[in-house]
Structures are given as C-alpha cells and as structure tokens.
Amino acid sequence: AQSVTQPDIHITVSEGASLELRCNYSYGATPYLFWYVQSPGQGLQLLLKYFSGDTLVQGIKGFEAEFKRSQSSFNLRKPSVHWSDAAEYFCAVGAHSGGGADGLTFGKGTHLIIQP
Amino acid sequence: DAGITQSPRHKVTETGTPVTLRCHQTENHRYMYWYRQDPGHGLRLIHYSYGVKDTDKGEVSDGYSVSRSKTEDFLLTLESATSSQTSVYFCAIRREQGTGELFFGEGSRLTVL
C-alpha cells in the first residue's frame, strides 16, 4: 500500500528565510507526486507536481520540489518565504498509470508558521 | 477553477440523524472523490466514483455511503451520524486527460453533537 510521511508537523521560519518541507513516500511503482497548500478555511490548491522528466519541478508562488528516487523523497523548497506563505502543506502520491480511478494518498500535513 | 460546488458548507447535527453532503461539478468529469480532513490525519479517502452508478470504497468508508445517479452530482450520506464523523469533508475531481492531480471543492464542515 502506498503511504506518505511528512516528518514535521509544525515548522517556524522567519520571513525572508529559506524553507524546506520534507516528504517521503512509499510506492511500488513510479509515482505521481504532488504538493498542495491549504490556507485557513479554504480548500486545497495544487502547488506543483512531478510525473516524469526533470526531477526538479517548479510550481506556483515561487515554490520548487525535487524528486529523489533513491531517497523516496519529494521535498518542497522556497528560497525566501513571505508572510502569506503561512498555511498547511500536504504532500501526496498517486498511481503513475493514470488509468485507474484511485485517488491520491496524502501525508498528514506540515503547518508552516512565518515569524516577522 | 474546476467548477466544484459543495453543499451545505456548514452543518451542525445531532448524533443519530442522517446527513447528506452534495458535490456538484459543471465539467462532466468521470472521476469524483470524497475525503475527510481531521487534525493529525491529513486527508483520508472515504469513497470515490468512476462513473454514473460506479463507486468504490476508500480507506475510511465505514459509516458512509455514496451515490452517483448523474455525472454532475456525487452524494455522501451518513446514515446515522456519530461524533467521530465531525470533520471537514472535501469533494474532488480528477480530469481524465490530466496527470493525476485532484481539484478540490471548498469543503463542508460537519459538526455532530
């Protein structure tokens, strides 16, 4: 069965500092990988995705993530955070085949706090 | 915007009462999903649908049923609500020609007293 681990429940970062959120996955085949962001009281917004090709993917809002197959990781990074980045971040894994109906498996989330 | 509308957005009910949450989409997507979100658990899949009258169970399906009588609507029913079903429920769709990502509605917050 597939699973996603986000080791950090909370992370506090100063505004302007760099950010890295960790994500490790377990999946028996080549996965699709995603990062979503959720602001308080809102739905989930897709930040970026990896499905093939270049292992460094760029997303919206200045975020990027790197797929490392050898480490089963898909860490999210941003060089300089803004106060508006404070939110809950979810990593998710899905089937690469694309033919099935199965949904995504999500991690438990990392709550990002931005200090002024 | 994937044209997903959830209703009601907020509901308070009592233990033992039936509750139905509705997910409506405007783009005729084949795949629809219901997730619940709880602190410390992230999002967990309840049920999903791969077409009209075609549904299957997810990770946490006990106590829930679903129906999809037409493409645009996916209903989640709690036959007899319990306090453990207090949660935020999200509906999502997946585009057949996409790369597996889900697009989510705004969520329905359910409180069972």
mmCIF file of C-alpha atoms in Angstrom:
data_model
loop_
_atom_site.group_PDB
_atom_site.id
_atom_site.type_symbol
_atom_site.label_atom_id
_atom_site.label_comp_id
_atom_site.label_asym_id
_atom_site.label_seq_id
_atom_site.Cartn_x
_atom_site.Cartn_y
_atom_site.Cartn_z
ATOM 1 C CA ALA A 1 0.000 0.000 0.000
ATOM 2 C CA GLN A 2 1.204 3.486 -0.746
ATOM 3 C CA SER A 3 1.937 5.964 2.013
ATOM 4 C CA VAL A 4 3.305 9.444 2.542
ATOM 5 C CA THR A 5 5.255 10.696 5.542
ATOM 6 C CA GLN A 6 5.691 14.341 6.387
ATOM 7 C CA PRO A 7 8.044 14.222 9.381
ATOM 8 C CA ASP A 8 7.477 17.798 10.524
ATOM 9 C CA ILE A 9 4.081 18.640 11.990
ATOM 10 C CA HIS A 10 4.995 22.298 12.535
ATOM 11 C CA ILE A 11 7.773 24.424 11.087
ATOM 12 C CA THR A 12 8.531 28.020 12.030
ATOM 13 C CA VAL A 13 10.535 30.160 9.635
ATOM 14 C CA SER A 14 11.437 33.835 9.695
ATOM 15 C CA GLU A 15 10.126 35.965 6.871
ATOM 16 C CA GLY A 16 12.729 36.153 4.124
ATOM 17 C CA ALA A 17 14.445 32.934 5.172
ATOM 18 C CA SER A 18 14.598 29.813 3.046
ATOM 19 C CA LEU A 19 12.215 26.913 3.510
ATOM 20 C CA GLU A 20 12.358 23.167 3.022
ATOM 21 C CA LEU A 21 9.423 20.883 3.825
ATOM 22 C CA ARG A 22 10.151 17.199 3.827
ATOM 23 C CA CYS A 23 8.123 14.441 2.204
ATOM 24 C CA ASN A 24 8.913 10.745 1.957
ATOM 25 C CA TYR A 25 6.736 8.312 0.104
ATOM 26 C CA SER A 26 6.288 4.585 -0.221
ATOM 27 C CA TYR A 27 5.014 3.318 -3.534
ATOM 28 C CA GLY A 28 5.601 0.144 -5.511
ATOM 29 C CA ALA A 29 5.965 1.752 -8.914
ATOM 30 C CA THR A 30 6.834 5.087 -10.440
ATOM 31 C CA PRO A 31 4.665 7.583 -8.624
ATOM 32 C CA TYR A 32 2.970 10.805 -9.429
ATOM 33 C CA LEU A 33 3.877 13.263 -6.641
ATOM 34 C CA PHE A 34 2.148 16.445 -5.599
ATOM 35 C CA TRP A 35 2.331 19.291 -3.148
ATOM 36 C CA TYR A 36 -0.830 21.116 -2.121
ATOM 37 C CA VAL A 37 -1.292 24.184 0.051
ATOM 38 C CA GLN A 38 -4.291 24.976 2.233
ATOM 39 C CA SER A 39 -4.929 28.385 3.739
ATOM 40 C CA PRO A 40 -7.184 28.517 6.810
ATOM 41 C CA GLY A 41 -10.804 27.765 5.973
ATOM 42 C CA GLN A 42 -10.005 27.096 2.337
ATOM 43 C CA GLY A 43 -9.792 24.137 0.017
ATOM 44 C CA LEU A 44 -6.550 22.660 -1.263
ATOM 45 C CA GLN A 45 -4.620 24.323 -4.048
ATOM 46 C CA LEU A 46 -2.093 22.472 -6.174
ATOM 47 C CA LEU A 47 1.405 23.958 -5.840
ATOM 48 C CA LEU A 48 3.311 21.629 -8.147
ATOM 49 C CA LYS A 49 3.530 18.083 -9.423
ATOM 50 C CA TYR A 50 6.039 15.545 -10.659
ATOM 51 C CA PHE A 51 5.079 12.850 -13.130
ATOM 52 C CA SER A 52 8.127 12.352 -15.346
ATOM 53 C CA GLY A 53 11.201 14.008 -16.765
ATOM 54 C CA ASP A 54 13.202 16.626 -14.938
ATOM 55 C CA THR A 55 13.372 15.756 -11.258
ATOM 56 C CA LEU A 56 13.361 19.423 -10.224
ATOM 57 C CA VAL A 57 9.911 20.853 -10.770
ATOM 58 C CA GLN A 58 8.762 24.426 -10.499
ATOM 59 C CA GLY A 59 5.416 25.418 -9.149
ATOM 60 C CA ILE A 60 3.339 28.439 -8.362
ATOM 61 C CA LYS A 61 4.184 31.113 -5.789
ATOM 62 C CA GLY A 62 7.924 30.563 -6.201
ATOM 63 C CA PHE A 63 7.966 27.001 -4.872
ATOM 64 C CA GLU A 64 10.001 24.131 -6.258
ATOM 65 C CA ALA A 65 10.414 20.470 -5.369
ATOM 66 C CA GLU A 66 12.968 17.808 -6.164
ATOM 67 C CA PHE A 67 12.150 14.148 -6.765
ATOM 68 C CA LYS A 68 14.862 11.832 -5.466
ATOM 69 C CA ARG A 69 14.040 8.255 -6.314
ATOM 70 C CA SER A 70 16.958 6.826 -4.316
ATOM 71 C CA GLN A 71 15.697 8.532 -1.166
ATOM 72 C CA SER A 72 11.956 8.171 -1.913
ATOM 73 C CA SER A 73 11.653 11.868 -1.252
ATOM 74 C CA PHE A 74 9.929 14.857 -2.768
ATOM 75 C CA ASN A 75 10.927 17.856 -0.661
ATOM 76 C CA LEU A 76 9.390 21.271 -1.185
ATOM 77 C CA ARG A 77 11.593 24.362 -1.161
ATOM 78 C CA LYS A 78 11.327 28.107 -1.404
ATOM 79 C CA PRO A 79 14.339 30.435 -1.294
ATOM 80 C CA SER A 80 12.626 33.276 0.569
ATOM 81 C CA VAL A 81 9.293 32.949 2.365
ATOM 82 C CA HIS A 82 6.665 35.647 2.678
ATOM 83 C CA TRP A 83 4.158 36.081 5.484
ATOM 84 C CA SER A 84 1.429 34.982 3.046
ATOM 85 C CA ASP A 85 3.060 31.541 2.815
ATOM 86 C CA ALA A 86 1.778 30.668 6.278
ATOM 87 C CA ALA A 87 -0.522 27.702 5.662
ATOM 88 C CA GLU A 88 -0.839 23.940 5.823
ATOM 89 C CA TYR A 89 1.144 21.995 3.248
ATOM 90 C CA PHE A 90 0.315 18.493 2.081
ATOM 91 C CA CYS A 91 2.380 16.064 0.082
ATOM 92 C CA ALA A 92 0.510 13.412 -1.907
ATOM 93 C CA VAL A 93 1.284 10.365 -4.038
ATOM 94 C CA GLY A 94 -0.761 8.758 -6.777
ATOM 95 C CA ALA A 95 -0.615 5.992 -9.349
ATOM 96 C CA HIS A 96 1.533 6.691 -12.389
ATOM 97 C CA SER A 97 -0.573 4.581 -14.722
ATOM 98 C CA GLY A 98 -3.279 7.195 -14.898
ATOM 99 C CA GLY A 99 -5.762 4.582 -15.954
ATOM 100 C CA GLY A 100 -7.246 3.778 -12.591
ATOM 101 C CA ALA A 101 -9.729 5.675 -10.531
ATOM 102 C CA ASP A 102 -7.788 5.559 -7.280
ATOM 103 C CA GLY A 103 -7.407 8.874 -5.564
ATOM 104 C CA LEU A 104 -4.289 10.329 -4.039
ATOM 105 C CA THR A 105 -2.779 9.319 -0.718
ATOM 106 C CA PHE A 106 -1.924 12.315 1.422
ATOM 107 C CA GLY A 107 0.537 12.947 4.191
ATOM 108 C CA LYS A 108 -0.664 14.371 7.481
ATOM 109 C CA GLY A 109 0.481 17.841 6.610
ATOM 110 C CA THR A 110 3.035 20.383 7.808
ATOM 111 C CA HIS A 111 1.837 23.589 9.401
ATOM 112 C CA LEU A 112 4.066 26.483 8.364
ATOM 113 C CA ILE A 113 4.341 29.464 10.678
ATOM 114 C CA ILE A 114 6.084 32.632 9.493
ATOM 115 C CA GLN A 115 7.764 34.840 12.070
ATOM 116 C CA PRO A 116 8.081 38.550 11.295
ATOM 117 C CA ASP B 1 -11.395 26.641 -11.080
ATOM 118 C CA ALA B 2 -12.737 23.143 -11.660
ATOM 119 C CA GLY B 3 -16.365 24.141 -11.156
ATOM 120 C CA ILE B 4 -16.921 22.189 -7.944
ATOM 121 C CA THR B 5 -19.611 23.244 -5.508
ATOM 122 C CA GLN B 6 -20.191 21.598 -2.151
ATOM 123 C CA SER B 7 -23.346 21.977 -0.091
ATOM 124 C CA PRO B 8 -24.013 22.642 2.648
ATOM 125 C CA ARG B 9 -20.783 24.421 3.562
ATOM 126 C CA HIS B 10 -21.550 24.182 7.260
ATOM 127 C CA LYS B 11 -23.866 21.878 9.139
ATOM 128 C CA VAL B 12 -24.498 21.088 12.791
ATOM 129 C CA THR B 13 -26.496 17.979 13.534
ATOM 130 C CA GLU B 14 -27.189 15.569 16.366
ATOM 131 C CA THR B 15 -25.968 12.048 16.874
ATOM 132 C CA GLY B 16 -28.140 9.505 15.120
ATOM 133 C CA THR B 17 -29.543 11.781 12.446
ATOM 134 C CA PRO B 18 -28.950 11.186 8.731
ATOM 135 C CA VAL B 19 -26.840 13.698 6.822
ATOM 136 C CA THR B 20 -26.248 14.088 3.107
ATOM 137 C CA LEU B 21 -23.499 16.208 1.610
ATOM 138 C CA ARG B 22 -23.648 17.129 -2.039
ATOM 139 C CA CYS B 23 -20.847 17.673 -4.507
ATOM 140 C CA HIS B 24 -21.773 19.241 -7.819
ATOM 141 C CA GLN B 25 -19.422 19.682 -10.773
ATOM 142 C CA THR B 26 -20.027 21.522 -14.008
ATOM 143 C CA GLU B 27 -17.384 19.960 -16.278
ATOM 144 C CA ASN B 28 -18.651 16.356 -16.658
ATOM 145 C CA HIS B 29 -15.580 14.715 -15.149
ATOM 146 C CA ARG B 30 -15.743 10.974 -14.765
ATOM 147 C CA TYR B 31 -13.778 10.664 -11.519
ATOM 148 C CA MET B 32 -15.047 12.139 -8.263
ATOM 149 C CA TYR B 33 -13.849 11.658 -4.686
ATOM 150 C CA TRP B 34 -14.890 12.297 -1.106
ATOM 151 C CA TYR B 35 -12.195 12.903 1.512
ATOM 152 C CA ARG B 36 -12.382 13.832 5.160
ATOM 153 C CA GLN B 37 -9.822 16.060 6.848
ATOM 154 C CA ASP B 38 -9.027 15.789 10.527
ATOM 155 C CA PRO B 39 -6.206 17.345 12.563
ATOM 156 C CA GLY B 40 -3.258 14.989 12.734
ATOM 157 C CA HIS B 41 -4.633 12.750 10.000
ATOM 158 C CA GLY B 42 -4.392 14.824 6.851
ATOM 159 C CA LEU B 43 -6.897 13.853 4.172
ATOM 160 C CA ARG B 44 -8.294 10.358 4.025
ATOM 161 C CA LEU B 45 -10.294 8.908 1.169
ATOM 162 C CA ILE B 46 -13.855 7.855 2.019
ATOM 163 C CA HIS B 47 -15.356 6.821 -1.321
ATOM 164 C CA TYR B 48 -14.792 7.518 -4.956
ATOM 165 C CA SER B 49 -16.679 7.219 -8.226
ATOM 166 C CA TYR B 50 -15.528 6.382 -11.731
ATOM 167 C CA GLY B 51 -18.833 6.969 -13.470
ATOM 168 C CA VAL B 52 -22.590 7.046 -13.033
ATOM 169 C CA LYS B 53 -23.562 4.312 -10.571
ATOM 170 C CA ASP B 54 -19.910 3.197 -10.345
ATOM 171 C CA THR B 55 -18.457 3.735 -6.898
ATOM 172 C CA ASP B 56 -15.941 2.108 -4.619
ATOM 173 C CA LYS B 57 -14.716 2.298 -1.046
ATOM 174 C CA GLY B 58 -11.724 4.185 0.156
ATOM 175 C CA GLU B 59 -9.635 3.953 3.293
ATOM 176 C CA VAL B 60 -12.272 5.135 5.797
ATOM 177 C CA SER B 61 -15.629 4.114 4.314
ATOM 178 C CA ASP B 62 -17.305 2.640 7.414
ATOM 179 C CA GLY B 63 -20.432 4.609 8.315
ATOM 180 C CA TYR B 64 -20.636 6.296 4.921
ATOM 181 C CA SER B 65 -22.442 5.585 1.686
ATOM 182 C CA VAL B 66 -22.372 7.368 -1.651
ATOM 183 C CA SER B 67 -24.487 7.653 -4.733
ATOM 184 C CA ARG B 68 -23.938 8.974 -8.225
ATOM 185 C CA SER B 69 -27.103 8.935 -10.282
ATOM 186 C CA LYS B 70 -25.848 11.552 -12.738
ATOM 187 C CA THR B 71 -22.408 12.675 -13.810
ATOM 188 C CA GLU B 72 -22.506 16.056 -12.158
ATOM 189 C CA ASP B 73 -23.563 15.032 -8.634
ATOM 190 C CA PHE B 74 -21.797 12.854 -6.077
ATOM 191 C CA LEU B 75 -23.626 12.492 -2.782
ATOM 192 C CA LEU B 76 -22.100 11.419 0.532
ATOM 193 C CA THR B 77 -24.524 10.103 3.147
ATOM 194 C CA LEU B 78 -24.031 9.463 6.821
ATOM 195 C CA GLU B 79 -26.954 7.166 7.616
ATOM 196 C CA SER B 80 -26.703 7.772 11.368
ATOM 197 C CA ALA B 81 -24.181 10.438 12.242
ATOM 198 C CA THR B 82 -21.781 9.911 15.137
ATOM 199 C CA SER B 83 -19.497 12.366 16.917
ATOM 200 C CA SER B 84 -16.482 10.668 15.317
ATOM 201 C CA GLN B 85 -17.769 11.881 11.964
ATOM 202 C CA THR B 86 -17.315 15.510 12.965
ATOM 203 C CA SER B 87 -14.892 16.631 10.289
ATOM 204 C CA VAL B 88 -14.335 18.748 7.232
ATOM 205 C CA TYR B 89 -15.374 16.921 4.085
ATOM 206 C CA PHE B 90 -13.821 17.676 0.716
ATOM 207 C CA CYS B 91 -15.024 16.669 -2.688
ATOM 208 C CA ALA B 92 -12.530 16.425 -5.538
ATOM 209 C CA ILE B 93 -12.456 15.649 -9.232
ATOM 210 C CA ARG B 94 -9.744 14.246 -11.475
ATOM 211 C CA ARG B 95 -9.504 15.090 -15.142
ATOM 212 C CA GLU B 96 -9.183 12.052 -17.378
ATOM 213 C CA GLN B 97 -6.574 13.711 -19.567
ATOM 214 C CA GLY B 98 -4.557 15.130 -16.698
ATOM 215 C CA THR B 99 -1.573 13.832 -14.778
ATOM 216 C CA GLY B 100 -3.414 12.522 -11.759
ATOM 217 C CA GLU B 101 -3.889 15.704 -9.766
ATOM 218 C CA LEU B 102 -7.118 16.304 -7.900
ATOM 219 C CA PHE B 103 -9.044 19.554 -7.847
ATOM 220 C CA PHE B 104 -10.895 20.245 -4.643
ATOM 221 C CA GLY B 105 -14.054 21.967 -3.584
ATOM 222 C CA GLU B 106 -14.149 24.431 -0.706
ATOM 223 C CA GLY B 107 -15.163 21.844 1.859
ATOM 224 C CA SER B 108 -18.154 21.130 4.077
ATOM 225 C CA ARG B 109 -17.696 21.455 7.817
ATOM 226 C CA LEU B 110 -19.875 18.982 9.709
ATOM 227 C CA THR B 111 -20.324 19.021 13.463
ATOM 228 C CA VAL B 112 -22.127 16.120 15.112
ATOM 229 C CA LEU B 113 -23.223 16.884 18.674
#
